[in-house]
Amino acid sequence: MTATKPKSLARSGSLSSLCVMYGAAIAFGTTLVVSNGIGPAGAGEFFRLMALFAIATSTAVFGADTGLVRTISAQNALGRYSAIPRLIRYAVLPPLALSLGITAVACIYSVAVPMPHEYAVALRMSALFVIVAAVMSVYFGALRGLNHVVTFTVMQNVLLPTLRFGAIALVVFASGHLLDLVFAWTLPVAATALLTLWVVESYMPRSKDRPQSEAAATTPQESAHSFWTFSSARGVATIVETILEWIDVLTVTTILGPAAGGVYGAVNRCVRVGTMVEHTGRIVTGPSISAALATQNVDRARQIFLATTRVLTAISWPFYLTLAAFGPTLLGFFGKGFEEGAGILWVICPAAMLSMSAGGVQSILLMSGKSRWQLLNKLSSLAVAIILNVALVPLWGLYGAVTAWASALLIDTFLAGYQVFRLVGIRTSLTEMAPALTLGALVPLGCSFVVLTVVGQGLLGLVLYVILLAPSYVALLYYFRTQLGIERFLASRKGGGKGAGTRSALAHQLSIQGENTMSKLSATTDAPAVSLREQLHRVWRHKMIVIITIVVCTLIAVAFSFLAPPKYTAKSSVLVNPLVTDPAAGGNANSLKVDISTESRAAGSREVADKAADNLRSEGVDTDSKLTDKLMNSTKVVPTSQTAVLDIEVSDSNAKRSAQYANAIAKAYLEVRQNNLKETITDSVKKLDAQIKQLEDEDKNNNGNANSAKISQMRERRNQIQLTSTVGGRVLTEAQPPKKATGLGHRKTALAGVGTGLLLGVLIAYVYDRMMRTVGYSDRLKDLGIPVQTVRPRSSDEDTLLLMRRIGSPDGNLRASNISGIVIVSDSPALADQLHRQLYRTIPSGKAYFTDYPALSKVLEHYSPEQVIESNEIPMVINLADEAPLSTLLRLSEACRVCLVPVGELSSRAQVRELFSHLRTLENTVSIAIFMDTDPEKEKVDGATA
């Protein structure tokens, strides 16, 4: 495998941005599933474990991933490929040791410190996966350093979050237990880690060291000491960054309770969706900036920084303004109670916008070796965050936490920006940034003002706002693409890399002069980068597949919405009474608290469902023999955070029956709880009576009253137990038959069908396009790295003239261009004949001798192909079609130095690829595929005429 070649920054950026947007979206969806499934309190507990897992992983990795990004990309740029395996060994061993230590400490802590059993088991389980997560993160850094940014982004932002989303959705649907959620969150890490190890091994360079610049001779070799000098500072900075990300969530959960932590965590996740754009910019530009600075190309580093800053501003500002303007509606998607955090968005969103407008200052600091500066910046921010969180959260609640977050973010941005602008010397001007800042602010503000004034903040307003903003903003970005620098940024796809330079040179140097240069060009032609726009264009070629899929999915969705039975959800609320005394503790006074999580599981147990089913059968409501299973599958018990209230929700196809089921579950739960209390009291009284009798018998046998005091205390305790209330609670709100069915409704279901059909249709069209065995269109040849020229039959020989210019003979005088001849070979004789005739019309009379293989084969019986070509004073244009053996074809092509391969839509892609694999072995030979855009019927007529 050759060394990793530089890739187009624009292509990597576009594909990586799509992957990161997908990852952010599915992570957002995961948060939605968790919050809607287990409520604010459960979500708060889950966010706390997520925070601890993230901090532990960052501590174990200790910056080794970023160290690999910097060192591997730098060594690649300098041509030192043999150093890369050694760097990976430097990076893996310390994180392994650290992760093992962290796991041991967490396990000991969970056993030594009193805590709920479920939480302790969940803590130990997540700690075990810290080892796997650390190794995965280190190899992620290796992928980035090898400049396989898209592969890394797919692994981190597509594969891992998708697996997590699927696992968590199943757990929330099945049980919703904290332990199961943690298992669903951590298990996908193992699968992703294994795949990452295999991918990194396959991408490792195998070629010998080749110094790429004079800097390679003066730059010292990377050692373990130098690697960890950089990485350890970055490791502390990463740990500090992770703590900064989660400290406010942990503080809010600890001081204000899990429910408040869940609300604040939802806000945190929303804002972090926007910061993923900056994270993508750091991933995409990191290796390129490091390579530019390693080769002392400061101007290139500044161009990358400016382009990144513009993109960050153009994308992030509309997002944050939308989040602030429609906060209540967006947070409402998380479930009931989460909209309480909408107000704090007006504090953090402006701060995040200012941070984004500073651009990729963090990447510049890291890739220029200033990790210690960044460490000091992060430590300053962390100190501010800790002080303000401790001081303001007890006073201002959520607003105190978000004030601490915004202050820490702005301090970090100001310090990093000052260091990059003043000390490193890379900066942008206000004039360069003005278009992006203006559009990013004014367009969303104008659209939101209109919608909020006319409609309001509701769901309808949000939909109208998106419909108004999206097309107008995209149109303005396109109109001002020059001022925004978008054209220049995208132009790097065509002119930025080695492959582009090679292709450009190939277009101008295909004459026979300079044989060595042409040999290298022909041998090293690679598949060009395929942009997102080109991929979409290829899918659009099969638009009928997309349209048919949309129609089918829409019809299925509409049919389902009409044929599927409606679902009605009724809710009954129950107040759970605390115990005044605890019979199990011998009648001691209880703390008057209810473990609402335990009670919610009890209400959803089979014992309660059995009791409710018996009651419903006795009342004649439902006599189904499988009623218990039906109730368990259709019942959802939701504990209300920081209260003793349970919401019992039951779904059924009949509105009245759903209400009857919900009330039956509520009644059965209270009855079961009351019966359990009575049994506990009875058992406790019996035990005390037995103990009293035993003491009385001892005094009777001893003729004394030594145990009289104990007997008196135990009788008093028995009286207290007998006075314990056995009322388990009461129904606060009885379920009423719902008036409307739950679900999307006909219109929304149809829209969902359209959306599903669009996604599925695009996927089917793309897979069909990739699996086509025929050539189909010219771009598929470019995918194979085959030079291609399109020749249309009705182009009045214009395309043929362009072809002649490409092979180095624009006037058709082959001999003057040192071309000995042209070989035409194709699996379609009709296409070969057509190109043969078009060349005959284009090449001036007397400048070439036109022949075919049947006529030439007689001469080849006596002379070699080389002798035939060299002995002919006039260059030959030979139509071999599909008749000549492969050896003869190759020898003639090498002697003529030009081989043209006509192909059509129905030509075999595999055969063309195999043929060019042989042609590439020829020295000083230009081989080009000629895509003949020909009508099949006309092709048959032309073939017959010939």
mmCIF file of C-alpha atoms in Angstrom, residues 224-398:
data_model
loop_
_atom_site.group_PDB
_atom_site.id
_atom_site.type_symbol
_atom_site.label_atom_id
_atom_site.label_comp_id
_atom_site.label_asym_id
_atom_site.label_seq_id
_atom_site.Cartn_x
_atom_site.Cartn_y
_atom_site.Cartn_z
ATOM 1 C CA ALA A 224 8.320 8.841 23.150
ATOM 2 C CA HIS A 225 9.454 11.780 25.264
ATOM 3 C CA SER A 226 8.609 14.402 22.648
ATOM 4 C CA PHE A 227 5.311 12.637 21.858
ATOM 5 C CA TRP A 228 4.138 12.628 25.446
ATOM 6 C CA THR A 229 5.524 16.103 26.134
ATOM 7 C CA PHE A 230 2.950 17.378 23.661
ATOM 8 C CA SER A 231 0.239 14.801 24.343
ATOM 9 C CA SER A 232 0.329 14.999 28.145
ATOM 10 C CA ALA A 233 -0.328 18.716 28.072
ATOM 11 C CA ARG A 234 -3.089 18.087 25.558
ATOM 12 C CA GLY A 235 -4.342 15.238 27.739
ATOM 13 C CA VAL A 236 -4.815 17.511 30.714
ATOM 14 C CA ALA A 237 -6.487 20.017 28.403
ATOM 15 C CA THR A 238 -8.844 17.319 27.085
ATOM 16 C CA ILE A 239 -9.751 16.260 30.597
ATOM 17 C CA VAL A 240 -10.396 19.872 31.487
ATOM 18 C CA GLU A 241 -12.508 20.278 28.330
ATOM 19 C CA THR A 242 -14.592 17.234 29.248
ATOM 20 C CA ILE A 243 -15.067 18.456 32.804
ATOM 21 C CA LEU A 244 -16.029 21.866 31.428
ATOM 22 C CA GLU A 245 -18.633 20.162 29.237
ATOM 23 C CA TRP A 246 -20.244 18.282 32.115
ATOM 24 C CA ILE A 247 -19.465 20.171 35.331
ATOM 25 C CA ASP A 248 -22.607 22.272 35.164
ATOM 26 C CA VAL A 249 -24.765 19.184 34.568
ATOM 27 C CA LEU A 250 -23.151 17.415 37.536
ATOM 28 C CA THR A 251 -23.518 20.511 39.719
ATOM 29 C CA VAL A 252 -27.168 21.020 38.830
ATOM 30 C CA THR A 253 -27.951 17.332 39.397
ATOM 31 C CA THR A 254 -26.207 17.364 42.776
ATOM 32 C CA ILE A 255 -27.637 20.657 44.095
ATOM 33 C CA LEU A 256 -31.024 20.955 42.383
ATOM 34 C CA GLY A 257 -31.860 17.265 41.926
ATOM 35 C CA PRO A 258 -32.052 14.793 39.023
ATOM 36 C CA ALA A 259 -35.128 16.433 37.456
ATOM 37 C CA ALA A 260 -33.403 19.806 37.133
ATOM 38 C CA GLY A 261 -30.299 18.000 35.910
ATOM 39 C CA GLY A 262 -32.371 16.319 33.222
ATOM 40 C CA VAL A 263 -33.791 19.659 32.025
ATOM 41 C CA TYR A 264 -30.368 21.291 32.037
ATOM 42 C CA GLY A 265 -28.849 18.252 30.333
ATOM 43 C CA ALA A 266 -31.399 18.579 27.518
ATOM 44 C CA VAL A 267 -30.397 22.223 27.021
ATOM 45 C CA ASN A 268 -26.751 21.174 27.115
ATOM 46 C CA ARG A 269 -27.325 18.566 24.415
ATOM 47 C CA CYS A 270 -29.157 21.068 22.204
ATOM 48 C CA VAL A 271 -26.333 23.591 22.386
ATOM 49 C CA ARG A 272 -23.698 20.894 21.866
ATOM 50 C CA VAL A 273 -25.308 20.055 18.523
ATOM 51 C CA GLY A 274 -24.058 23.431 17.315
ATOM 52 C CA THR A 275 -20.578 22.982 18.743
ATOM 53 C CA MET A 276 -20.260 19.764 16.738
ATOM 54 C CA VAL A 277 -19.723 22.020 13.710
ATOM 55 C CA GLU A 278 -16.582 23.425 15.341
ATOM 56 C CA HIS A 279 -15.534 19.902 16.268
ATOM 57 C CA THR A 280 -15.878 18.877 12.623
ATOM 58 C CA GLY A 281 -13.776 21.823 11.521
ATOM 59 C CA ARG A 282 -11.064 20.794 13.958
ATOM 60 C CA ILE A 283 -11.127 17.198 12.708
ATOM 61 C CA VAL A 284 -11.100 18.109 9.028
ATOM 62 C CA THR A 285 -8.526 20.906 9.130
ATOM 63 C CA GLY A 286 -6.247 19.517 11.856
ATOM 64 C CA PRO A 287 -4.050 17.272 9.656
ATOM 65 C CA SER A 288 -3.920 19.876 6.851
ATOM 66 C CA ILE A 289 -2.911 22.668 9.239
ATOM 67 C CA SER A 290 -0.282 20.446 10.850
ATOM 68 C CA ALA A 291 1.137 19.517 7.440
ATOM 69 C CA ALA A 292 1.190 23.172 6.351
ATOM 70 C CA LEU A 293 2.959 24.322 9.502
ATOM 71 C CA ALA A 294 5.381 21.369 9.393
ATOM 72 C CA THR A 295 6.471 22.471 5.904
ATOM 73 C CA GLN A 296 6.472 26.145 7.016
ATOM 74 C CA ASN A 297 3.588 27.052 4.693
ATOM 75 C CA VAL A 298 1.955 29.700 6.880
ATOM 76 C CA ASP A 299 -0.096 31.184 4.047
ATOM 77 C CA ARG A 300 -1.774 27.826 3.450
ATOM 78 C CA ALA A 301 -2.551 27.503 7.161
ATOM 79 C CA ARG A 302 -4.148 30.977 7.141
ATOM 80 C CA GLN A 303 -6.288 30.122 4.097
ATOM 81 C CA ILE A 304 -7.588 27.014 5.851
ATOM 82 C CA PHE A 305 -8.275 29.014 9.020
ATOM 83 C CA LEU A 306 -10.178 31.731 7.137
ATOM 84 C CA ALA A 307 -12.291 29.208 5.225
ATOM 85 C CA THR A 308 -13.087 27.332 8.433
ATOM 86 C CA THR A 309 -14.075 30.514 10.270
ATOM 87 C CA ARG A 310 -16.454 31.556 7.508
ATOM 88 C CA VAL A 311 -18.091 28.141 7.380
ATOM 89 C CA LEU A 312 -18.460 27.970 11.166
ATOM 90 C CA THR A 313 -20.115 31.370 11.268
ATOM 91 C CA ALA A 314 -22.425 30.743 8.326
ATOM 92 C CA ILE A 315 -23.701 27.465 9.800
ATOM 93 C CA SER A 316 -23.705 28.072 13.551
ATOM 94 C CA TRP A 317 -25.242 31.544 13.823
ATOM 95 C CA PRO A 318 -28.602 30.649 12.228
ATOM 96 C CA PHE A 319 -28.713 27.496 14.361
ATOM 97 C CA TYR A 320 -28.223 29.293 17.671
ATOM 98 C CA LEU A 321 -30.628 32.100 16.789
ATOM 99 C CA THR A 322 -33.254 29.496 15.900
ATOM 100 C CA LEU A 323 -32.611 27.640 19.148
ATOM 101 C CA ALA A 324 -33.078 30.790 21.213
ATOM 102 C CA ALA A 325 -36.128 32.072 19.339
ATOM 103 C CA PHE A 326 -38.033 28.771 19.417
ATOM 104 C CA GLY A 327 -36.627 27.304 22.621
ATOM 105 C CA PRO A 328 -39.937 26.312 24.289
ATOM 106 C CA THR A 329 -41.130 24.460 21.189
ATOM 107 C CA LEU A 330 -37.824 22.672 20.597
ATOM 108 C CA LEU A 331 -37.390 21.660 24.243
ATOM 109 C CA GLY A 332 -40.987 20.471 24.304
ATOM 110 C CA PHE A 333 -39.938 17.609 22.030
ATOM 111 C CA PHE A 334 -38.000 16.151 24.963
ATOM 112 C CA GLY A 335 -41.179 15.646 26.937
ATOM 113 C CA LYS A 336 -43.267 17.320 29.570
ATOM 114 C CA GLY A 337 -41.376 19.662 31.880
ATOM 115 C CA PHE A 338 -38.312 20.222 29.707
ATOM 116 C CA GLU A 339 -39.604 23.518 28.310
ATOM 117 C CA GLU A 340 -38.678 25.093 31.641
ATOM 118 C CA GLY A 341 -35.116 25.419 30.352
ATOM 119 C CA ALA A 342 -36.015 27.622 27.373
ATOM 120 C CA GLY A 343 -35.127 30.876 29.135
ATOM 121 C CA ILE A 344 -31.480 29.974 29.708
ATOM 122 C CA LEU A 345 -30.957 29.543 25.952
ATOM 123 C CA TRP A 346 -30.909 33.355 25.629
ATOM 124 C CA VAL A 347 -27.809 33.350 27.853
ATOM 125 C CA ILE A 348 -25.735 30.593 26.267
ATOM 126 C CA CYS A 349 -26.644 31.019 22.580
ATOM 127 C CA PRO A 350 -25.090 34.523 22.151
ATOM 128 C CA ALA A 351 -21.952 33.306 23.926
ATOM 129 C CA ALA A 352 -21.754 30.279 21.616
ATOM 130 C CA MET A 353 -22.166 32.536 18.567
ATOM 131 C CA LEU A 354 -19.224 34.702 19.634
ATOM 132 C CA SER A 355 -17.144 31.586 20.229
ATOM 133 C CA MET A 356 -17.923 30.239 16.767
ATOM 134 C CA SER A 357 -17.055 33.529 15.074
ATOM 135 C CA ALA A 358 -13.492 33.182 16.397
ATOM 136 C CA GLY A 359 -13.035 30.231 14.046
ATOM 137 C CA GLY A 360 -10.713 27.264 14.459
ATOM 138 C CA VAL A 361 -8.364 28.933 16.932
ATOM 139 C CA GLN A 362 -8.124 25.715 18.937
ATOM 140 C CA SER A 363 -6.811 23.798 15.898
ATOM 141 C CA ILE A 364 -4.200 26.476 15.199
ATOM 142 C CA LEU A 365 -2.958 26.328 18.783
ATOM 143 C CA LEU A 366 -2.777 22.542 18.793
ATOM 144 C CA MET A 367 -1.243 21.992 15.384
ATOM 145 C CA SER A 368 1.350 24.747 15.913
ATOM 146 C CA GLY A 369 2.569 22.932 19.034
ATOM 147 C CA LYS A 370 1.088 25.413 21.515
ATOM 148 C CA SER A 371 -0.784 22.815 23.550
ATOM 149 C CA ARG A 372 0.490 24.294 26.803
ATOM 150 C CA TRP A 373 -1.093 27.610 25.939
ATOM 151 C CA GLN A 374 -4.370 25.828 25.381
ATOM 152 C CA LEU A 375 -3.969 24.007 28.676
ATOM 153 C CA LEU A 376 -3.613 27.298 30.549
ATOM 154 C CA ASN A 377 -6.671 28.639 28.743
ATOM 155 C CA LYS A 378 -8.754 25.609 29.729
ATOM 156 C CA LEU A 379 -7.571 25.711 33.322
ATOM 157 C CA SER A 380 -8.589 29.379 33.524
ATOM 158 C CA SER A 381 -12.009 28.557 32.123
ATOM 159 C CA LEU A 382 -12.414 25.623 34.498
ATOM 160 C CA ALA A 383 -11.535 27.784 37.505
ATOM 161 C CA VAL A 384 -14.164 30.322 36.459
ATOM 162 C CA ALA A 385 -16.732 27.576 35.839
ATOM 163 C CA ILE A 386 -16.165 25.943 39.244
ATOM 164 C CA ILE A 387 -16.312 29.222 41.154
ATOM 165 C CA LEU A 388 -19.420 30.499 39.387
ATOM 166 C CA ASN A 389 -21.233 27.145 39.526
ATOM 167 C CA VAL A 390 -20.675 26.809 43.269
ATOM 168 C CA ALA A 391 -21.597 30.444 43.885
ATOM 169 C CA LEU A 392 -24.508 30.951 41.475
ATOM 170 C CA VAL A 393 -26.349 27.618 41.172
ATOM 171 C CA PRO A 394 -27.691 27.741 44.790
ATOM 172 C CA LEU A 395 -28.778 31.358 44.203
ATOM 173 C CA TRP A 396 -29.999 31.478 40.602
ATOM 174 C CA GLY A 397 -30.643 27.800 39.848
ATOM 175 C CA LEU A 398 -30.414 26.959 36.151
#
